[in-house]
Every structure is written in structure tokens, then in C-alpha cells.
PDB file of C-alpha atoms in Angstrom:
ATOM      1  CA  MET A   1      97.261 135.481  86.282  1.00 49.00           C
ATOM      2  CA  GLY A   2      94.289 133.699  84.935  1.00 51.00           C
ATOM      3  CA  ARG A   3      92.615 130.332  85.122  1.00 61.00           C
ATOM      4  CA  SER A   4      92.808 128.306  88.285  1.00 77.00           C
ATOM      5  CA  VAL A   5      95.267 125.504  88.783  1.00 86.00           C
ATOM      6  CA  SER A   6      94.170 122.090  90.044  1.00 88.00           C
ATOM      7  CA  TYR A   7      95.106 120.682  93.436  1.00 93.00           C
ATOM      8  CA  PRO A   8      93.641 117.873  95.559  1.00 94.00           C
ATOM      9  CA  SER A   9      90.577 118.599  97.639  1.00 91.00           C
ATOM     10  CA  GLY A  10      91.406 119.450 101.243  1.00 91.00           C
ATOM     11  CA  SER A  11      94.990 120.444 100.438  1.00 95.00           C
ATOM     12  CA  ILE A  12      97.100 123.048 102.087  1.00 96.00           C
ATOM     13  CA  VAL A  13      98.174 124.931  98.983  1.00 96.00           C
ATOM     14  CA  ALA A  14     100.684 127.622  98.166  1.00 95.00           C
ATOM     15  CA  PHE A  15     100.931 129.395  94.817  1.00 94.00           C
ATOM     16  CA  THR A  16     103.951 130.411  92.782  1.00 92.00           C
ATOM     17  CA  VAL A  17     104.831 130.731  89.101  1.00 89.00           C
ATOM     18  CA  LEU A  18     107.099 128.875  86.696  1.00 86.00           C
ATOM     19  CA  GLU A  19     108.775 131.503  84.573  1.00 81.00           C
ATOM     20  CA  VAL A  20     109.980 130.112  81.247  1.00 77.00           C
ATOM     21  CA  GLU A  21     111.278 132.529  78.632  1.00 75.00           C
ATOM     22  CA  ASP A  22     111.648 130.014  75.804  1.00 73.00           C
ATOM     23  CA  SER A  23     109.036 127.277  75.377  1.00 74.00           C
ATOM     24  CA  ASP A  24     111.829 124.845  74.450  1.00 78.00           C
ATOM     25  CA  ASP A  25     113.096 125.163  78.030  1.00 82.00           C
ATOM     26  CA  TRP A  26     109.763 124.268  79.657  1.00 82.00           C
ATOM     27  CA  GLU A  27     110.583 120.628  80.470  1.00 87.00           C
ATOM     28  CA  PHE A  28     113.987 121.587  81.892  1.00 87.00           C
ATOM     29  CA  GLU A  29     112.462 124.318  84.071  1.00 89.00           C
ATOM     30  CA  TYR A  30     109.675 121.996  85.269  1.00 90.00           C
ATOM     31  CA  GLU A  31     112.215 119.322  86.213  1.00 92.00           C
ATOM     32  CA  TRP A  32     114.299 121.932  88.047  1.00 92.00           C
ATOM     33  CA  LEU A  33     111.166 123.102  89.912  1.00 93.00           C
ATOM     34  CA  ARG A  34     110.292 119.549  90.997  1.00 95.00           C
ATOM     35  CA  ASP A  35     113.846 118.952  92.262  1.00 96.00           C
ATOM     36  CA  ASP A  36     113.891 122.283  94.101  1.00 96.00           C
ATOM     37  CA  LEU A  37     110.524 121.585  95.752  1.00 97.00           C
ATOM     38  CA  ARG A  38     111.683 118.125  96.852  1.00 97.00           C
ATOM     39  CA  GLU A  39     114.873 119.518  98.389  1.00 97.00           C
ATOM     40  CA  ARG A  40     113.102 122.296 100.279  1.00 97.00           C
ATOM     41  CA  ALA A  41     110.331 119.984 101.501  1.00 98.00           C
ATOM     42  CA  ALA A  42     112.817 117.344 102.696  1.00 97.00           C
ATOM     43  CA  ARG A  43     114.732 119.967 104.698  1.00 97.00           C
ATOM     44  CA  ALA A  44     111.578 121.424 106.224  1.00 97.00           C
ATOM     45  CA  PHE A  45     109.702 118.156 106.817  1.00 97.00           C
ATOM     46  CA  PRO A  46     112.214 115.302 107.238  1.00 97.00           C
ATOM     47  CA  SER A  47     109.542 112.591 107.398  1.00 97.00           C
ATOM     48  CA  LEU A  48     108.769 113.131 103.693  1.00 98.00           C
ATOM     49  CA  VAL A  49     110.479 110.706 101.309  1.00 97.00           C
ATOM     50  CA  ALA A  50     110.640 110.721  97.530  1.00 97.00           C
ATOM     51  CA  HIS A  51     107.587 109.278  95.827  1.00 96.00           C
ATOM     52  CA  ASP A  52     106.564 109.469  92.195  1.00 95.00           C
ATOM     53  CA  GLY A  53     102.845 109.233  91.577  1.00 96.00           C
ATOM     54  CA  TRP A  54      99.674 111.038  90.630  1.00 96.00           C
ATOM     55  CA  ARG A  55      96.412 112.022  92.262  1.00 94.00           C
ATOM     56  CA  GLY A  56      94.088 112.091  89.329  1.00 90.00           C
ATOM     57  CA  ARG A  57      95.450 113.359  86.022  1.00 91.00           C
ATOM     58  CA  GLU A  58      96.777 116.779  87.012  1.00 92.00           C
ATOM     59  CA  ASP A  59      98.238 116.531  90.511  1.00 96.00           C
ATOM     60  CA  ARG A  60     101.736 115.062  90.675  1.00 97.00           C
ATOM     61  CA  ILE A  61     102.953 113.528  93.940  1.00 98.00           C
ATOM     62  CA  LEU A  62     106.632 114.283  94.591  1.00 98.00           C
ATOM     63  CA  MET A  63     106.993 113.023  98.174  1.00 98.00           C
ATOM     64  CA  ARG A  64     105.004 111.337 100.899  1.00 97.00           C
ATOM     65  CA  ASN A  65     105.100 110.270 104.524  1.00 95.00           C
ATOM     66  CA  ALA A  66     102.806 108.100 106.641  1.00 90.00           C
ATOM     67  CA  TYR A  67     100.109 110.793 106.574  1.00 92.00           C
ATOM     68  CA  ALA A  68     100.384 113.036 103.530  1.00 96.00           C
ATOM     69  CA  ASP A  69     101.244 113.441  99.874  1.00 97.00           C
ATOM     70  CA  PHE A  70     103.322 116.464  98.855  1.00 98.00           C
ATOM     71  CA  GLY A  71     103.020 117.536  95.258  1.00 98.00           C
ATOM     72  CA  VAL A  72     102.744 120.058  92.493  1.00 97.00           C
ATOM     73  CA  SER A  73     100.152 120.982  89.885  1.00 96.00           C
ATOM     74  CA  ILE A  74     100.633 123.401  87.007  1.00 93.00           C
ATOM     75  CA  TYR A  75      98.306 125.329  84.729  1.00 89.00           C
ATOM     76  CA  GLY A  76     100.133 127.534  82.261  1.00 84.00           C
ATOM     77  CA  SER A  77     102.741 129.272  84.402  1.00 86.00           C
ATOM     78  CA  LEU A  78     100.715 129.095  87.631  1.00 90.00           C
ATOM     79  CA  VAL A  79     101.992 126.486  90.083  1.00 93.00           C
ATOM     80  CA  ALA A  80     100.143 125.031  93.066  1.00 95.00           C
ATOM     81  CA  VAL A  81     102.444 123.429  95.616  1.00 97.00           C
ATOM     82  CA  TRP A  82     100.249 121.330  97.880  1.00 98.00           C
ATOM     83  CA  ILE A  83     100.226 118.849 100.722  1.00 98.00           C
ATOM     84  CA  ALA A  84      97.181 116.756 101.516  1.00 97.00           C
ATOM     85  CA  GLU A  85      96.185 113.730 103.540  1.00 94.00           C
ATOM     86  CA  ARG A  86      96.985 110.571 101.628  1.00 92.00           C
ATOM     87  CA  ASP A  87      94.086 108.927  99.847  1.00 87.00           C
ATOM     88  CA  ASP A  88      95.641 105.751  98.456  1.00 83.00           C
ATOM     89  CA  GLY A  89      94.393 102.253  99.259  1.00 77.00           C
ATOM     90  CA  SER A  90      97.381 101.184 101.347  1.00 76.00           C
ATOM     91  CA  TYR A  91      96.878 104.260 103.537  1.00 76.00           C
ATOM     92  CA  TRP A  92      93.267 103.385 104.315  1.00 72.00           C
ATOM     93  CA  ASP A  93      93.857  99.630 104.535  1.00 71.00           C
ATOM     94  CA  ALA A  94      96.446  99.933 107.322  1.00 64.00           C
ATOM     95  CA  GLU A  95      95.708  98.372 110.721  1.00 69.00           C
ATOM     96  CA  TRP A  96      95.613 101.716 112.504  1.00 61.00           C
ATOM     97  CA  ARG A  97      93.314 103.428 109.986  1.00 62.00           C
ATOM     98  CA  THR A  98      90.840 104.546 112.673  1.00 68.00           C
ATOM     99  CA  THR A  99      93.449 106.785 114.295  1.00 74.00           C
ATOM    100  CA  ARG A 100      95.321 107.684 111.138  1.00 78.00           C
ATOM    101  CA  SER A 101      93.147 110.472 109.772  1.00 83.00           C
ATOM    102  CA  PRO A 102      92.979 112.504 113.015  1.00 87.00           C
ATOM    103  CA  ARG A 103      96.765 112.190 113.337  1.00 88.00           C
ATOM    104  CA  ALA A 104      97.216 113.260 109.723  1.00 90.00           C
ATOM    105  CA  GLN A 105      94.939 116.269 110.169  1.00 92.00           C
ATOM    106  CA  ARG A 106      96.800 117.306 113.323  1.00 95.00           C
ATOM    107  CA  TRP A 107     100.178 117.041 111.569  1.00 95.00           C
ATOM    108  CA  LEU A 108      98.911 119.040 108.599  1.00 96.00           C
ATOM    109  CA  GLN A 109      97.542 121.757 110.906  1.00 96.00           C
ATOM    110  CA  GLN A 110     100.886 121.969 112.666  1.00 97.00           C
ATOM    111  CA  ILE A 111     102.907 122.406 109.475  1.00 97.00           C
ATOM    112  CA  ALA A 112     100.458 124.680 107.603  1.00 96.00           C
ATOM    113  CA  PRO A 113     101.987 128.060 108.559  1.00 96.00           C
ATOM    114  CA  ARG A 114     105.531 126.904 107.783  1.00 96.00           C
ATOM    115  CA  PHE A 115     104.407 125.299 104.522  1.00 97.00           C
ATOM    116  CA  ASP A 116     102.746 128.512 103.390  1.00 95.00           C
ATOM    117  CA  THR A 117     105.813 130.587 104.269  1.00 94.00           C
ATOM    118  CA  LEU A 118     108.195 128.221 102.479  1.00 96.00           C
ATOM    119  CA  PHE A 119     106.282 127.770  99.242  1.00 96.00           C
ATOM    120  CA  GLY A 120     103.810 130.642  98.828  1.00 93.00           C
ATOM    121  CA  VAL A 121     104.657 133.592  96.582  1.00 90.00           C
ATOM    122  CA  TYR A 122     101.090 134.504  95.562  1.00 90.00           C
ATOM    123  CA  ASP A 123      97.804 134.618  97.453  1.00 87.00           C
ATOM    124  CA  CYS A 124      94.587 133.499  95.789  1.00 85.00           C
ATOM    125  CA  LEU A 125      92.077 136.268  96.410  1.00 87.00           C
ATOM    126  CA  GLY A 126      89.150 134.354  94.937  1.00 85.00           C
ATOM    127  CA  HIS A 127      87.548 133.125  91.749  1.00 83.00           C
ATOM    128  CA  MET A 128      85.209 134.783  89.293  1.00 84.00           C
ATOM    129  CA  SER A 129      82.057 133.055  88.063  1.00 85.00           C
ATOM    130  CA  ASN A 130      83.880 131.761  84.971  1.00 81.00           C
ATOM    131  CA  GLY A 131      86.432 129.977  87.181  1.00 76.00           C
ATOM    132  CA  GLU A 132      89.239 132.438  86.563  1.00 81.00           C
ATOM    133  CA  GLY A 133      91.389 132.951  89.632  1.00 82.00           C
ATOM    134  CA  VAL A 134      92.556 136.277  90.991  1.00 85.00           C
ATOM    135  CA  TYR A 135      96.019 136.255  92.572  1.00 85.00           C
ATOM    136  CA  ARG A 136      98.183 138.871  94.252  1.00 90.00           C
ATOM    137  CA  LYS A 137     101.943 138.656  94.678  1.00 91.00           C
ATOM    138  CA  ARG A 138     103.009 138.852  98.290  1.00 89.00           C
ATOM    139  CA  ALA A 139     105.155 141.710  99.485  1.00 87.00           C
ATOM    140  CA  ALA A 140     108.826 140.753  99.654  1.00 74.00           C
TER     141      ALA A 140
END
């Protein structure tokens, strides 16, 4: 694999690939991937509900709960599936904002191992000085 894929700062992130044989099928395959990720996330983490939004220009939010955004980012065929503490205005403007972030961080810590197991196919070993990522496929 090559260049690094974007994902929100502070995310729990898992890497996989989107394999598309014919470039005409890319949009179909991407839509299938989004639907598949939503279904698996909803089964694993029932508090997540469908949400369509963006964090910046490259990180698409697919679902959210009171604490976190769940989403996907793609660069070429490399896919980052991520979950991160929400950063939208309504999240921070809530009455209980002073206790919200510690609760969110605790929830994210609790789900991290399961999240990685469910969505991770590749491990990021590091990045070279030019920003290119080095990834290794996990043993089956």
C-alpha cells in the first residue's frame, strides 16, 4: 500500500481495503462498503444510529451516538474505518458538557479492542518521511 489515508485526530482506527476491479464499479462498491460498515457497527454497538455528515473534507460520518462519530475515509483503495469523540457544536453546547468528554473517552477505551477486531484487516506499521504509510495484512 502507499500513501496514508486521512482520519480524525484522536480516532480509534482500523484499516482495510476497497477492492474494485473495474473503475466503473467504484461508486457501487463504496456504497456497499458504507452499508456493510453501518450494519456491522449497529450490531456491535447498538447505541450508534445512522448519521450522514463530514468531519472536514475527507472523513465521512456514517453513524453517531451521544459520545462518538463512526465513519470512513478512503485514499485510493486504502480505507480507514474510525470512531472518534464527537466534535460538533451541539455536542459541546450540551448542559452536561463538563462530564461528557471523560464519559466519551471511557466508552471509546472500552470498545477499542472489539472495534479493532471487527474492522481491522491491516496494521499500520508506520510512516516514512515522505508521508507514505507502511501496512501489513493481518494473519487470518
